[in-house]
Coordinates of C-alpha atoms and ligand atoms in Angstrom, one line a residue:
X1 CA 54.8 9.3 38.6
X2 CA 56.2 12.8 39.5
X3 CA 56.8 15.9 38.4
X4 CA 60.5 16.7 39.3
X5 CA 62.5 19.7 39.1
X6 CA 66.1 19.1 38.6
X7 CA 68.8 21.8 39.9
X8 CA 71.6 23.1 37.9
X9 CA 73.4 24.7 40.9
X10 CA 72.9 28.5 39.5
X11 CA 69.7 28.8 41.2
X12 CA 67.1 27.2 37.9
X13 CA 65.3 23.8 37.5
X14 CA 64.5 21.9 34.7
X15 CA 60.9 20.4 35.1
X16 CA 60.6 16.9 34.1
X17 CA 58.8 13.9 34.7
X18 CA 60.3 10.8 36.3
X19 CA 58.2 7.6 35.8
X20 CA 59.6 4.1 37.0
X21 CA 63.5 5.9 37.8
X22 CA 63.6 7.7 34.3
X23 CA 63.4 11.3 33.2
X24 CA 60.4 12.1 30.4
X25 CA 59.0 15.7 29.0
X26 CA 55.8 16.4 30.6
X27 CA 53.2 13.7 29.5
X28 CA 51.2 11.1 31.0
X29 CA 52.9 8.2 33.1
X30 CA 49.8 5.9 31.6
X31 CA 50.9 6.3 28.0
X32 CA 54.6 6.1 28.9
X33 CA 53.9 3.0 30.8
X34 CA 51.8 1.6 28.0
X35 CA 54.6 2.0 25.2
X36 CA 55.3 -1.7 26.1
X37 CA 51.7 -2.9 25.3
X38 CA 51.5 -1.0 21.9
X39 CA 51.0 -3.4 19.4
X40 CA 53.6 -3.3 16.5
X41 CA 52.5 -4.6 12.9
X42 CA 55.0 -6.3 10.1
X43 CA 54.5 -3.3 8.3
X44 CA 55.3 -0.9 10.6
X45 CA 58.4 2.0 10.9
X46 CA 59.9 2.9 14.1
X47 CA 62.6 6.0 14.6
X48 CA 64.6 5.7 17.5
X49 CA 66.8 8.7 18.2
X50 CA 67.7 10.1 21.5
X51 CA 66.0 13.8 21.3
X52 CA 67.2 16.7 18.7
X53 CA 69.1 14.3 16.4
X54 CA 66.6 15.1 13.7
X55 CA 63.6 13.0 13.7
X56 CA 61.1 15.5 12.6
X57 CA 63.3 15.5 9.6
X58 CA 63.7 11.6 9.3
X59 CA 59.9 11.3 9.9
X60 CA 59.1 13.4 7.1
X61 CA 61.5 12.1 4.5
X62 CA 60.2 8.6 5.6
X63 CA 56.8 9.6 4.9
X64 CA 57.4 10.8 1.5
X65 CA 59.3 7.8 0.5
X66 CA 55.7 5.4 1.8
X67 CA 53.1 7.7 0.3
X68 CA 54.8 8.1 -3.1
X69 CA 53.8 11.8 -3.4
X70 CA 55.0 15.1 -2.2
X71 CA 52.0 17.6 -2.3
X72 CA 49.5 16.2 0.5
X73 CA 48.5 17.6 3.8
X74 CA 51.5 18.6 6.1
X75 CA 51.7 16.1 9.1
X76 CA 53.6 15.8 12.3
X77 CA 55.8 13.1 13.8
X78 CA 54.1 13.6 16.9
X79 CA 51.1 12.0 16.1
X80 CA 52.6 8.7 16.3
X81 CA 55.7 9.6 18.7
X82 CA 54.9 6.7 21.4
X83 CA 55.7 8.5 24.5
X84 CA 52.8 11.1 24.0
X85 CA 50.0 9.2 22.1
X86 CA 47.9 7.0 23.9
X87 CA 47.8 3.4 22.9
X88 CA 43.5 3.2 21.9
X89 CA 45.0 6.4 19.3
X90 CA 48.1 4.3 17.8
X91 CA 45.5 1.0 17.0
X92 CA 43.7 3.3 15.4
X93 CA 46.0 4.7 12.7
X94 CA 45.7 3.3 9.3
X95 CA 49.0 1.5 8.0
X96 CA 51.8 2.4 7.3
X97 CA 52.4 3.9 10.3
X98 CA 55.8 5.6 11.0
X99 CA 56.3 5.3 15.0
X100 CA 59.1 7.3 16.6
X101 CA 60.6 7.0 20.2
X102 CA 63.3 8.2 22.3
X103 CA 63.2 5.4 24.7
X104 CA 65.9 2.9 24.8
X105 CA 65.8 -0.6 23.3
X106 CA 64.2 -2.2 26.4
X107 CA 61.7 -0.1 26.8
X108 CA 59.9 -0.6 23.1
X109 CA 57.2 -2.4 22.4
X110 CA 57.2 -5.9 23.5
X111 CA 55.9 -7.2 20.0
X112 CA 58.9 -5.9 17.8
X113 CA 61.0 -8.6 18.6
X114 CA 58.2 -11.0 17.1
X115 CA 56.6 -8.9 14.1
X116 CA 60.4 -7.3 13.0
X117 CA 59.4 -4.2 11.7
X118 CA 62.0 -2.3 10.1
X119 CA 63.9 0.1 12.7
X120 CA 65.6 3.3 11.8
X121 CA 68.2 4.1 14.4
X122 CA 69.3 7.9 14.2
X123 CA 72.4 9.5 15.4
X124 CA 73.6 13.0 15.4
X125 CA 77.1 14.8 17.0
X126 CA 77.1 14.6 20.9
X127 CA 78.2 18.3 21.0
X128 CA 75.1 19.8 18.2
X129 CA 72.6 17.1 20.3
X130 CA 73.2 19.5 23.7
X131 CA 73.3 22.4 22.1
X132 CA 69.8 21.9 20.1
X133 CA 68.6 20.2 23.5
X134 CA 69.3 23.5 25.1
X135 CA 67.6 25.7 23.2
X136 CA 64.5 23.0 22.9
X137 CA 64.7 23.5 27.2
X138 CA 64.8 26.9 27.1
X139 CA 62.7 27.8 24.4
X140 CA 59.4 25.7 25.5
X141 CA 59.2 27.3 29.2
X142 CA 55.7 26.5 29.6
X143 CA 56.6 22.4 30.1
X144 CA 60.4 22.9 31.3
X145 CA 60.3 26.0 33.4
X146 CA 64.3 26.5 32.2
X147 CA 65.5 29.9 32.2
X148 CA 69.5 28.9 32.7
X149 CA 72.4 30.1 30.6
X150 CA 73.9 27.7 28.4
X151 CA 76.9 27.2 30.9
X152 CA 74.5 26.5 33.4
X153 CA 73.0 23.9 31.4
X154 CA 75.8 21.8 30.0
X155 CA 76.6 20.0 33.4
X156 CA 72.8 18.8 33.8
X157 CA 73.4 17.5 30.2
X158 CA 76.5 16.0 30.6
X159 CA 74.9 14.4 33.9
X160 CA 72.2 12.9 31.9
X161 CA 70.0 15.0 34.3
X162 CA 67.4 16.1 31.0
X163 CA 64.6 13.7 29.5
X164 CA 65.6 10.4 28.4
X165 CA 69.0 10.4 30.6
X166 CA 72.2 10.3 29.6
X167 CA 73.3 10.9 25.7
X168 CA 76.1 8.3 26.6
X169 CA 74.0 5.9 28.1
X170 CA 71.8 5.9 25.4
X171 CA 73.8 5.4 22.7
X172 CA 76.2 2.8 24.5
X173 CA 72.9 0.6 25.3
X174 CA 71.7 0.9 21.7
X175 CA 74.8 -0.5 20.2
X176 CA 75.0 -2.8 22.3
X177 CA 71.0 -4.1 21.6
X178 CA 71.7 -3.8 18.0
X179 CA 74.5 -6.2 18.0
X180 CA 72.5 -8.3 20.6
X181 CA 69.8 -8.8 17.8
X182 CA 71.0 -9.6 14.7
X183 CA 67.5 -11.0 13.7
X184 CA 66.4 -7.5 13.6
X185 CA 66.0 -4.9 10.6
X186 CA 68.4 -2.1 11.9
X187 CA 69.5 1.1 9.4
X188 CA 71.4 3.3 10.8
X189 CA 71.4 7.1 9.7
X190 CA 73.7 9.8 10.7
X191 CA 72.5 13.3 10.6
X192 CA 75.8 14.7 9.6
X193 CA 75.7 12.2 6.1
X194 CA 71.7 13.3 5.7
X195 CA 73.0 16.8 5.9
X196 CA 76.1 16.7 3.2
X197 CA 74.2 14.0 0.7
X198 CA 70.9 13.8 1.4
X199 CA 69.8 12.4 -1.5
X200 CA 72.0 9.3 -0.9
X201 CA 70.8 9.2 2.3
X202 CA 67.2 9.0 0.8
X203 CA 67.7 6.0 -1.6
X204 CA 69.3 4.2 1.5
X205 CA 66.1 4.3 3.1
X206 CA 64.1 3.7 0.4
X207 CA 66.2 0.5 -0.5
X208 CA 65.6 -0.7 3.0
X209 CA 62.2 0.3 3.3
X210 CA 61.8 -1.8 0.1
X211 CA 60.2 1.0 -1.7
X212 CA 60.7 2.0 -5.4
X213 CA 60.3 5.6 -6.8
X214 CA 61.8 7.7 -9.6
X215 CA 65.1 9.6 -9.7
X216 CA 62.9 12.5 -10.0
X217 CA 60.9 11.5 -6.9
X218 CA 64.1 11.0 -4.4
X219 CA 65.0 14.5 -5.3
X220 CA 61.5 16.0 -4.9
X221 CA 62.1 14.3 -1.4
X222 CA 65.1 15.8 -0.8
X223 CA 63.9 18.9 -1.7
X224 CA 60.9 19.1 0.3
X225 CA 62.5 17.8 3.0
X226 CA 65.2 20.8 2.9
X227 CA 65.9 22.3 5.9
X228 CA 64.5 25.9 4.5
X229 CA 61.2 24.3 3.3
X230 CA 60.6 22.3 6.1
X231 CA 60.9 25.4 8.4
X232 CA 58.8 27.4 6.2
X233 CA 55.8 24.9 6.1
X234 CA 56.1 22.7 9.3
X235 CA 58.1 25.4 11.2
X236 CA 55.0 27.3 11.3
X237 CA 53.2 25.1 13.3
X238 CA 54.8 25.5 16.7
X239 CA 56.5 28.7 17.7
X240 CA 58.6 30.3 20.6
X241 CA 57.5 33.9 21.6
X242 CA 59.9 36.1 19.3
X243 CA 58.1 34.1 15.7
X244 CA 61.0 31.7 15.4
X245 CA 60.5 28.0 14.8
X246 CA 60.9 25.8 18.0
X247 CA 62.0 22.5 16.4
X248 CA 63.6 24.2 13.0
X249 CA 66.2 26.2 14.3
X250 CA 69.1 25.9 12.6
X251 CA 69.9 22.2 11.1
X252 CA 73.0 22.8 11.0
X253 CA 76.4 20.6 11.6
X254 CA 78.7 22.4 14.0
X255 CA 76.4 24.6 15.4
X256 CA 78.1 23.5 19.0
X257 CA 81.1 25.8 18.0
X258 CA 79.4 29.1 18.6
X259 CA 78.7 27.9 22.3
X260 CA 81.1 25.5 23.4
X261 CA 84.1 27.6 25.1
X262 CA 87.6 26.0 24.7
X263 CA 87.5 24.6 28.2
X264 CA 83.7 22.9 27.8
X265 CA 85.6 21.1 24.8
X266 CA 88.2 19.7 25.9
X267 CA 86.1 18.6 29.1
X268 CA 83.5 17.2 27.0
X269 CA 86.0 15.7 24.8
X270 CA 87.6 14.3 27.7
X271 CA 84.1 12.6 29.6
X272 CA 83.6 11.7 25.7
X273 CA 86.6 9.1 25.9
X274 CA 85.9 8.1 29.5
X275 CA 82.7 6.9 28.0
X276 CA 82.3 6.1 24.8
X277 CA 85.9 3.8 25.1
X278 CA 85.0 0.6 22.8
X279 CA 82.1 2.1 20.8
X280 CA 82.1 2.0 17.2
X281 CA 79.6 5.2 16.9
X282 CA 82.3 7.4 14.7
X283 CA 81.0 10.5 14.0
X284 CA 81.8 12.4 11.0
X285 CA 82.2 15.9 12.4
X286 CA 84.5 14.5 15.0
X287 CA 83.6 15.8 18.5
X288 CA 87.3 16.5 19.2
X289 CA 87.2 19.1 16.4
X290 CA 88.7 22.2 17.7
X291 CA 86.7 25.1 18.2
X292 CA 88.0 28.2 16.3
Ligands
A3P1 P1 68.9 22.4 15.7 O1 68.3 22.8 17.0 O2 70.4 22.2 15.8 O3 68.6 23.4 14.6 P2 64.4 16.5 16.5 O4 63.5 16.4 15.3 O5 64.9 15.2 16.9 O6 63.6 17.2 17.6 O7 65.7 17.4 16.1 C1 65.6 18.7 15.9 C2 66.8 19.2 15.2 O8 66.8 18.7 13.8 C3 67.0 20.7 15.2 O9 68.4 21.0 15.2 C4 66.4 21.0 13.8 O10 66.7 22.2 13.2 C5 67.0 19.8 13.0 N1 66.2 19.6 11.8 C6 64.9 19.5 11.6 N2 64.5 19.4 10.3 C7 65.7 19.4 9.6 C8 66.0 19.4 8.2 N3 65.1 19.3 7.3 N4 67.3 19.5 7.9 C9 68.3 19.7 8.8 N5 68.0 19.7 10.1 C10 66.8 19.6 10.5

């Protein structure tokens, strides 16, 4: 394990950790390496999203839909997200649990291949994933040590040079796995679809989660799980230095067009071809979508 800090060639790093060749936010190589050994159970959850594509928001709306009721406790993802929690914690946690990970496919669990517990892969517009991963660099200082302008920034994205690697990489291995293993309970969820109809989006889950409720439950979900509430409730629980909410920014769709410039675009668009040729992602709020 080492701390690393990655140049963007304007004269800032990004501070990461790289354990066995890959990039992770500061934690501890022992639970990273141990994310293999964590024992999965039949009824268990797992999110797998590459970062900012919403999994605070999946979590919660996931939770709501297994405990049947809308006015507990608030809870955080992060208390089962796998690359933070140690294993002796996660064998612990009363069932169901609802495990969430940004690692790729062959770096899960050994043991979900064998117990098959249902797996919610999450997916979010390329373009809104770099510019929320920005702001989640630059806004938590005190483990990334980023203090870069957004221009500075896109290369090390675009280079895969952030935590977790490459976007493109990412994705283009997890389609790949999912086709690999048709054995296995995959539901995908865009972020975009959540966003216009979430309530559709909700009794999708619920149907493959197996779970019943009321009409008038799915939309107590969906309310709860609003963007504005969610930032009013959760939001408060970790906060940059001017009061705003770290993880709740904006949860917005198209967010990238107030700081993409013409040129970053069309380059991304153009690296977005290069790599994505032959991958049946399609995303809604298409990334070749002009900016105004
Ligand atoms: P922005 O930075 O674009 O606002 P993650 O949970 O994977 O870290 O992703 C965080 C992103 O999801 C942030 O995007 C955040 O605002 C957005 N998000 C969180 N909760 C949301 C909700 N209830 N509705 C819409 N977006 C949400």
């Amino acid at each position: 394990m080492t701390t690393v800090k990655i140049p963007d060639g304007h004269g800032n790093t990004l501070t990461l950790l790289e354990v066995d060749g890959h990039y992770y936010p500061n934690s501890s190589a022992d639970v990273i390496r141990g994310i293999r050994d964590v024992t999965i159970r039949n009824d268990d959850v797992l999110i797998c999203a590459y970062p900012k594509c919403g999994t605070h928001w999946l979590w919660e709306i996931i939770r709501l839909l297994l405990v049947g009721n809308t006015d507990g406790e608030i809870r955080e993802k992060d208390e089962l997200h796998l690359e933070f929690v140690a294993n002796d914690v996660i064998e612990k946690f009363p069932s169901p649990r609802i495990l969430n990970t940004h690692v790729q496919f062959h770096q899960l669990p050994q043991t979900v291949q064998e117990k098959k517990c249902k797996i919610i892969f999450l997916a979010r517009n390329p373009k809104d994933v770099a510019v929320s991963f920005y702001h989640h660099h630059k806004n938590l200082p005190m483990y990334y040590h980023y203090h870069g302008t957004w221009d500075h920034y896109l290369p090390l994205f675009l280079e895969g040079k952030v935590d977790f690697g490459s976007w493109f990489t990412y994705m283009k291995n997890w389609e790949k796995e999912m086709k690999n293993h048709p054995e296995l309970p995959f539901l995908t969820v865009m972020f975009e679809d959540l966003k216009e109809d979430s309530l559709s989006g909700i009794k999708k889950m619920a149907d493959f989660l197996g779970v019943k409720r009321s009409e008038q439950f799915y939309h107590a979900v969906s309310e709860r799980t609003s963007f504005g509430q969610m930032q009013a409730t959760k939001g408060r629980l970790l906060k940059e230095h001017g009061g705003t909410s770290i993880v709740y920014r904006k949860g917005a769709v198209g967010d990238w067009k107030n700081h993409f410039t013409v040129g970053q675009s069309e380059m991304f668009d153009q690296l977005y071809r290069e790599q994505m040729n032959g991958c049946n992602f399609s995303f809604r709020y298409s990334t070749t979508d002009s900016v105004p």
